[in-house]
Amino acid sequence: MTIPPEVKRSLSHTVKFRSNEIELLSSFISLNASNSSSALIIHGYKSVGKTFTVENYLTYLGVRNSIIRCDECVTNRVLLQRCFNKIKSDSGKNNNNNNDQIDKLKFGKSLESFYNFANALEKFIENSNYTDHHVLVLDRFDQCMESTNDLFIAFLRLREISKLDNLSIIFIISTDIPKEIVTSTIPTIYFKPYTEIQITEILQSSQSCLFGIEEIDNNPSSYEFWKQYAKIVVDLFFSYTGSDLNLLMDIIIKIWDKFIEPVIEGKYNVNEFVKVYRQGSELFTNENVINNSLIREYSTLQEEKPTTNGNVEDLPIHSKFILIASYLASFVEQKDDLHKFSKVKAVKYKKRVFSHKPNTKNDIDSRLLSPGFFDLERMFAILSVIYRNTAPSLNQQTEINLENDVAQIEEKKDIERAKFTLSRNTDLYSQVATLFSLGLISKSAASDILGARVRWKCNISWQTAEALCKEVDFPILDYLADEP
Amino acid sequence: MSRPKRKAADRDGNDSDSSDYDAYENSFNSSHTLTDNHQQQFYTIKPNVTKKSRPDLAHVFTESLMSILSPRGKRNAIRNNRPLSSKSNLFINLFDGRESNDDVRKRYELFEEMWSQQNDKISDILNNTNKQLFIHLQQFINETNSVKYNKLPVGFLQLSSNTANNLRILQEFNKFLSSENETHTDYDYKVINISSKNCHNIKATLKELVRQVLNSIESNYYDESEDIKKENKDEEDEDGEDEEDEEEDEEVHQFQGINFGSKLLYDLDMVEEWYTKAYKSKRKLKFVILVQDTNSVSNHVLNQLIKMLYAYRSTLPLKLILGLSSNNISNWINDNFNNEVRVIINGFKFKCNDNKMLGYNILQELFLSQSSNLWLNFKTATIILSRFENSNNSIDSLLAEIKLCYAIHFYSSPLSSLIRYDTSSSLHISGLRKLPSFKRYIERKVYEDDDVSELLKSDKTIQDLLVEKREQFKLYKSDIISLITVIDKLQSLVHFTGRKEQFELYKLLIGNKLSVGSFISDLSKCYSDSVNTNFKSNFYEFRSFMISYDTECSLVLQLRASLNENQATGFSQTLAQFFNSLGKIEPLEEFVFHEVFSMNGGIITHNFQPINEESYENLMINLVRPNLRSSIEGGLDNSSTYLKNPLFYRHLQNNSNKLHPVITLLFRVYKEAPTSINIYDFFMAFKQSLNKKDIIQLVNEHADNNEYISSLDIEHNEEDWNKLAYAWFVQNCQELIMMGLLKEKSKGDHLEKVVWKGV
């Protein structure tokens, strides 16, 4: 039994470009349970109208159905519970809302496993004499927060393990069909992505953005304006969005308000689309349209300006030096430490010449490689050296006082500086912990933070490090660059 | 409160150096006025102090300890049992116990009064800094979700990089909303605080979320007393349920008369159901989900959470606020959110106040306003400032430091009460005479051939001098404050890159160090007409400021006078003169009796006097920020700081035993060892390091009074020697493990260095 042709016609009016799929649907799911397939997979790329088509089809068909949004289910247990409750409430047989206690006794307390679920459902249908055909739609079944592959098989076998014969299940998925069920013979309907022309037509068919001024909105040229606008957006962004309608819609809404400003202000007429477009053309080339990360200040609604250095500006000076030291520890090889950080100039620095192997790791600028792990102690050692050498507080001008012997003070100061180390007090450790919690440095694996095996890694980019060094006046290139 | 003293002793050097400070400290801080070794005075406190000289020391000690350790009830009991006058018992009688109880009470009261005065200022500042931010956030929360975008509204709260400050701001925000809850009737805010520790996975996060919602609902319905009962009952309930379920996911079946069927605890449907069915109040409910440390939350969980909340955006009045330490939110979103999530949120940024400025404001308000009471001396000011700028920009820690300064000042200096009260007590007067500043004063007088005999002999003269200096100090204070204001004005008028905060100016002025470095010359350059194009307008602005500025500082008055005479052309010369004259300001250290009017943050003696400002130390900073590693390592390396010092020998009257504790021997071996240490090698190395000859001598000495020792024959029997060494080895390894320096590896044949590997 299929749906009458006039219904089909109005359906195809609502759901555009999916008549083939609707045909297929109607052959697998009908009003009569015995004529319907027990399970059906709808498969296709995201935002190609899978759920929309199925929902509309079921409504036009007039069959009882329950739609579960699986991507909103945290675990399989929640998924099963929602299925059961939804079927119960959608069946129309559940008149007595208040005696859940009785239900619990009847159907089991909680739906811990699929077996319990099947059992409870069976009991419910038996008790309530529910014989109508019921369609359970598991939307985005593959996007549940727990893996659903096992559940997939279980649902497919529902009719085998229970006496349920009036339930059809439609799975809507956008990824590949899992390998567990790839061999079973379940009918699958594939939804093709829309073409550019189709997308344009769908968007043009209904005006989703209005001017907000009645005069203009009632003007038929407003619709024309919209059509041209939708076309432009699709033309410009189709290569990026593909057939993803949601993304396109988002872009359309995002640009609209600014785009129509000249019309609202009365600068141009609604008919003059090209002029409006010419004025607002840079709106379409703005990077923020695509990356969607634009944030506005709440009080002023000012857009945030991009900055180059990450989250390091307001750190205390020691933390900045720790970051630099960790950067150096990550990007300078340990074997070069003595050469780069110690005063001992006698260390022979042999740069091996790899004439036969032109491209080894050593020939690449270390900044281009991923950061290496280092021991905390090594970083502290580097920190001591670089802090001693460049810290503003340790390299201040000496007070010129005639009473004191300047040379003597300088000498004393040098000795003191040589002994100075930041790692004496607990502040250093608390700062390392802070930097770790800010994600600026990271450690290997989730091991004990005090353990000897923990190795650390710098987590900032070269740009950030560079900006940081500029701020504290630290010549980082002296330490990074290879000497000939 | 007895801790500071003990700590001070811990860090004291061994050698006595008879600096002014020592004399000063010895004069009244110690129980043994005549000793010059600081360790002695602290380590012999117990045995040598007679009951007579310090009647209630032991009592005081235990009681103050109890007041810290005991729970509130007990503490109150102690307080109530005590007569009111002995409230000051928290402070001990100084001057070797000879200080009168009355003076102790005065000190204590002064401390309470002065600190509470400062505390009021602090809380006033803190309460008002984020008011604007909170109001914005409240507006954001009150807004109904916009239908047009149909997105999840997310507030990104841009916080500082200091986690402690961030937490404080969020707590304040919580308080703010709960107070709004009480005063305003339109909205009912339910704040749900989520922190990264709840965010191992999405299940745990949602569970916490639902739990907090249910708890907050519950507390609305019960009185406090009933609440407790309810809680107890709940616990029982849960226990019962656990037994039934034997499942980790507890379920809620019934709550407040609503039947949830059997919903899992992490099912947000439950909240939705409660809201749609049971929420009947006319006030608009607002759920505020506050993620406290978003940076530490795994972004996978965060993405999932946002998706979940997005699903409920139309049914629940939700607002998500993410507390984020990042100075560019857009970049952060780019790095952490997937595109799907980015599309479904409608983000707004909220910026919290710069906490660095807040810190400076607090310091300014506490010490540089006319109503400030005690001042900080140069060293303490330097320490506080450099810690705040260099290593810990937390406001709470800053406040703790300041409070500790106050506490130490009043606790350890018997002269502290003289800032207000006059004295005729000979104790106080002899104390005043021993102050380094007074000694320098006398020296100067002698050098100038003045007669000093009156000052040294007559108590009355000292009393008068104190009164005079107290008045002078007030003038000195207001002079310095005026100068700071003028210099600050000068640097704010022009575009000046080397700008210094007022508190830093204060530090430089009282240390007379303003001329060190290029600050003055840089600032003068800005006012030379060749560099500055707005020179004239700057001049007029500054002149009008000066004319309206009310001060009695002679230097400022002089500057004002010359401004009136001169036209803009001579301005730079006038300024140069002014800056030159700043060098003549008397530094605080030179001010007679400045020890009474300023806080030094406690004294520790150093073997060396650091030149570097960053190496400055005093008792306060040592308590707040102990040199953990060097103390432990130093102690383990050289036990004589703590044990067996000369004092101990004098006590024993026996110099024969010079063996070091075994753990220091083991630690020496440990230092040389690699990260991973084979236990057998470790033991052998340790055994070799033991000095067998000395040990044999010691054993022979003690053989008489110990049966077991006498049964050992370590000299000839190798096995006995091994046994003894092994016992020591095992015991001390265990101790190192307890301290966290070593860890046994799972296989059991190796030990591993843990905290400090000594790479």
Tab-separated table of C-alpha atoms in Angstrom, chain B residues 67-283:
chain	number	residue	atom	x	y	z
B	67	SER	CA	43.127	28.286	68.543
B	68	ILE	CA	44.598	27.542	65.157
B	69	LEU	CA	44.170	23.826	65.175
B	70	SER	CA	40.932	23.226	66.984
B	71	PRO	CA	37.598	23.371	65.225
B	72	ARG	CA	35.447	26.389	65.716
B	73	GLY	CA	33.423	25.089	68.601
B	74	LYS	CA	36.462	24.307	70.627
B	75	ARG	CA	38.029	27.579	69.769
B	76	ASN	CA	35.027	29.446	71.017
B	77	ALA	CA	35.084	27.496	74.187
B	78	ILE	CA	38.649	28.482	74.759
B	79	ARG	CA	37.873	32.066	74.020
B	80	ASN	CA	34.929	32.123	76.357
B	81	ASN	CA	36.790	30.603	79.216
B	82	ARG	CA	39.405	33.250	79.070
B	83	PRO	CA	38.968	36.574	80.789
B	84	LEU	CA	38.540	39.335	78.305
B	85	SER	CA	41.712	41.138	79.175
B	86	SER	CA	43.826	38.162	78.244
B	87	LYS	CA	42.600	38.249	74.711
B	88	SER	CA	45.989	39.621	73.895
B	89	ASN	CA	47.454	36.370	75.029
B	90	LEU	CA	47.921	35.594	71.387
B	91	PHE	CA	50.871	37.915	71.699
B	92	ILE	CA	53.574	37.029	74.115
B	93	ASN	CA	55.308	39.311	76.541
B	94	LEU	CA	58.434	40.515	74.853
B	95	PHE	CA	61.537	42.047	76.413
B	96	ASP	CA	62.446	38.727	77.851
B	97	GLY	CA	58.987	38.376	79.290
B	98	ARG	CA	59.273	41.623	81.156
B	99	GLU	CA	56.827	43.525	79.035
B	100	SER	CA	53.726	44.399	80.959
B	101	ASN	CA	50.442	42.754	80.072
B	102	ASP	CA	49.007	46.146	79.453
B	103	ASP	CA	51.554	46.865	76.762
B	104	VAL	CA	50.927	43.518	75.155
B	105	ARG	CA	47.250	44.257	75.044
B	106	LYS	CA	47.942	47.646	73.512
B	107	ARG	CA	49.981	46.056	70.784
B	108	TYR	CA	47.317	43.534	70.097
B	109	GLU	CA	44.561	46.107	69.961
B	110	LEU	CA	46.592	48.329	67.721
B	111	PHE	CA	47.180	45.436	65.388
B	112	GLU	CA	43.500	44.602	65.256
B	113	GLU	CA	42.542	48.179	64.687
B	114	MET	CA	45.101	49.004	62.051
B	115	TRP	CA	44.622	45.832	60.143
B	116	SER	CA	40.856	46.077	60.168
B	117	GLN	CA	41.187	49.619	58.877
B	118	GLN	CA	43.286	48.362	55.969
B	119	ASN	CA	41.081	45.361	55.510
B	120	ASP	CA	38.057	47.569	55.068
B	121	LYS	CA	39.829	49.480	52.352
B	122	ILE	CA	40.788	46.263	50.615
B	123	SER	CA	37.349	44.746	50.647
B	124	ASP	CA	35.951	48.039	49.470
B	125	ILE	CA	38.229	47.992	46.439
B	126	LEU	CA	37.699	44.343	45.714
B	127	ASN	CA	33.947	44.594	45.915
B	128	ASN	CA	33.794	47.423	43.465
B	129	THR	CA	36.287	46.383	40.819
B	130	ASN	CA	34.159	43.892	39.008
B	131	LYS	CA	30.788	45.436	39.569
B	132	GLN	CA	30.444	46.597	35.997
B	133	LEU	CA	31.456	43.215	34.657
B	134	PHE	CA	28.925	41.475	36.855
B	135	ILE	CA	26.168	43.802	35.761
B	136	HIS	CA	26.951	43.075	32.136
B	137	LEU	CA	26.962	39.380	32.833
B	138	GLN	CA	23.660	39.680	34.609
B	139	GLN	CA	22.150	41.490	31.651
B	140	PHE	CA	23.421	38.760	29.408
B	141	ILE	CA	21.878	36.120	31.614
B	142	ASN	CA	18.565	37.932	31.820
B	143	GLU	CA	18.215	38.193	28.073
B	144	THR	CA	15.836	35.707	26.588
B	145	ASN	CA	17.441	33.590	23.945
B	146	SER	CA	17.135	35.223	20.585
B	147	VAL	CA	14.849	33.362	18.265
B	148	LYS	CA	16.368	34.808	15.158
B	149	TYR	CA	19.661	33.008	15.344
B	150	ASN	CA	18.431	30.081	17.328
B	151	LYS	CA	21.868	29.533	18.692
B	152	LEU	CA	23.188	28.783	22.118
B	153	PRO	CA	24.272	32.005	23.796
B	154	VAL	CA	27.716	31.559	25.283
B	155	GLY	CA	29.532	34.142	27.348
B	156	PHE	CA	33.286	34.009	27.195
B	157	LEU	CA	34.593	35.504	30.371
B	158	GLN	CA	38.085	36.646	29.672
B	159	LEU	CA	40.102	36.169	32.812
B	160	SER	CA	43.659	36.785	33.760
B	161	SER	CA	46.436	34.258	33.670
B	162	ASN	CA	46.448	33.838	37.409
B	163	THR	CA	44.197	30.993	38.428
B	164	ALA	CA	43.818	32.138	42.013
B	165	ASN	CA	42.530	35.519	40.936
B	166	ASN	CA	40.207	33.908	38.457
B	167	LEU	CA	38.712	31.723	41.096
B	168	ARG	CA	38.167	34.719	43.314
B	169	ILE	CA	36.363	36.616	40.571
B	170	LEU	CA	34.115	33.646	39.877
B	171	GLN	CA	33.362	33.246	43.544
B	172	GLU	CA	32.468	36.892	43.761
B	173	PHE	CA	30.206	36.459	40.783
B	174	ASN	CA	28.508	33.565	42.512
B	175	LYS	CA	28.001	35.703	45.575
B	176	PHE	CA	26.752	38.548	43.454
B	177	LEU	CA	24.102	36.389	41.823
B	178	SER	CA	22.954	34.864	45.069
B	179	SER	CA	22.586	38.312	46.592
B	180	GLU	CA	20.652	39.377	43.507
B	181	ASN	CA	18.493	36.335	44.063
B	182	GLU	CA	17.547	37.637	47.447
B	183	THR	CA	16.969	41.247	46.567
B	184	HIS	CA	15.338	41.037	43.175
B	185	THR	CA	12.136	39.263	42.641
B	186	ASP	CA	12.087	39.032	38.883
B	187	TYR	CA	14.708	36.419	38.356
B	188	ASP	CA	15.709	33.234	40.008
B	189	TYR	CA	19.323	32.365	39.222
B	190	LYS	CA	20.585	28.876	39.556
B	191	VAL	CA	24.320	28.862	39.183
B	192	ILE	CA	25.976	25.616	38.296
B	193	ASN	CA	29.715	25.625	38.749
B	194	ILE	CA	31.611	23.166	36.656
B	195	SER	CA	35.337	22.817	37.005
B	196	SER	CA	37.812	20.749	35.069
B	197	LYS	CA	37.855	18.079	37.716
B	198	ASN	CA	34.267	17.243	36.784
B	199	CYS	CA	35.164	16.991	33.162
B	200	HIS	CA	36.928	13.708	32.603
B	201	ASN	CA	34.108	12.738	30.330
B	202	ILE	CA	30.779	14.133	29.346
B	203	LYS	CA	28.907	11.716	31.592
B	204	ALA	CA	30.647	12.977	34.704
B	205	THR	CA	30.079	16.570	33.664
B	206	LEU	CA	26.374	16.121	33.123
B	207	LYS	CA	26.057	14.161	36.327
B	208	GLU	CA	27.592	17.066	38.235
B	209	LEU	CA	25.348	19.485	36.414
B	210	VAL	CA	22.188	17.597	37.235
B	211	ARG	CA	23.310	17.044	40.799
B	212	GLN	CA	23.853	20.750	41.362
B	213	VAL	CA	20.502	21.625	39.860
B	214	LEU	CA	18.674	19.139	42.040
B	215	ASN	CA	20.577	20.281	45.126
B	216	SER	CA	19.772	23.906	44.512
B	217	ILE	CA	16.122	23.108	44.017
B	218	GLU	CA	16.098	21.143	47.173
B	219	SER	CA	17.657	23.846	49.286
B	220	ASN	CA	14.953	26.226	48.158
B	221	TYR	CA	12.338	24.073	49.706
B	222	TYR	CA	13.808	23.312	53.044
B	223	ASP	CA	15.036	25.310	55.925
B	224	GLU	CA	18.600	24.984	56.914
B	225	SER	CA	17.919	22.689	59.778
B	226	GLU	CA	15.764	20.484	57.687
B	227	ASP	CA	18.333	20.583	54.997
B	228	ILE	CA	20.823	18.746	57.084
B	229	LYS	CA	18.334	16.084	57.938
B	230	LYS	CA	17.458	15.800	54.336
B	231	GLU	CA	21.077	15.417	53.379
B	232	ASN	CA	21.550	12.654	55.853
B	233	LYS	CA	18.482	10.980	54.591
B	234	ASP	CA	19.681	11.361	51.059
B	235	GLU	CA	22.895	9.685	51.872
B	236	GLU	CA	21.071	6.795	53.350
B	237	ASP	CA	18.853	6.657	50.356
B	238	GLU	CA	21.764	6.597	48.042
B	239	ASP	CA	23.395	3.866	49.993
B	240	GLY	CA	20.284	1.816	49.844
B	241	GLU	CA	20.010	2.374	46.172
B	242	ASP	CA	23.556	1.355	45.586
B	243	GLU	CA	22.914	-1.931	47.207
B	244	GLU	CA	19.913	-2.524	45.108
B	245	ASP	CA	21.440	-1.399	41.907
B	246	GLU	CA	24.989	-2.508	42.182
B	247	GLU	CA	25.528	-0.136	39.332
B	248	GLU	CA	27.559	2.996	39.252
B	249	ASP	CA	24.823	4.977	37.589
B	250	GLU	CA	22.416	5.804	40.308
B	251	GLU	CA	18.957	6.678	39.255
B	252	VAL	CA	16.442	9.127	40.446
B	253	HIS	CA	12.894	7.981	40.416
B	254	GLN	CA	11.082	10.551	42.348
B	255	PHE	CA	11.928	14.015	43.345
B	256	GLN	CA	9.702	16.676	44.808
B	257	GLY	CA	6.680	14.781	43.842
B	258	ILE	CA	7.592	14.564	40.200
B	259	ASN	CA	7.990	11.176	38.839
B	260	PHE	CA	10.960	10.877	36.615
B	261	GLY	CA	10.268	7.329	35.649
B	262	SER	CA	13.683	5.927	35.944
B	263	LYS	CA	16.033	8.550	34.683
B	264	LEU	CA	19.755	8.262	34.871
B	265	LEU	CA	21.588	10.813	36.929
B	266	TYR	CA	23.309	12.280	33.925
B	267	ASP	CA	20.165	12.688	31.907
B	268	LEU	CA	19.382	16.336	31.328
B	269	ASP	CA	15.805	15.350	30.553
B	270	MET	CA	15.302	15.253	34.258
B	271	VAL	CA	16.077	18.951	34.621
B	272	GLU	CA	13.877	19.711	31.678
B	273	GLU	CA	11.035	17.718	33.104
B	274	TRP	CA	11.390	19.393	36.469
B	275	TYR	CA	11.384	22.802	34.827
B	276	THR	CA	8.361	22.199	32.658
B	277	LYS	CA	6.300	20.365	35.238
B	278	ALA	CA	7.280	21.478	38.686
B	279	TYR	CA	8.614	24.972	38.390
B	280	LYS	CA	5.744	27.156	39.408
B	281	SER	CA	7.335	30.289	40.753
B	282	LYS	CA	6.509	33.506	38.961
B	283	ARG	CA	10.145	34.490	38.918
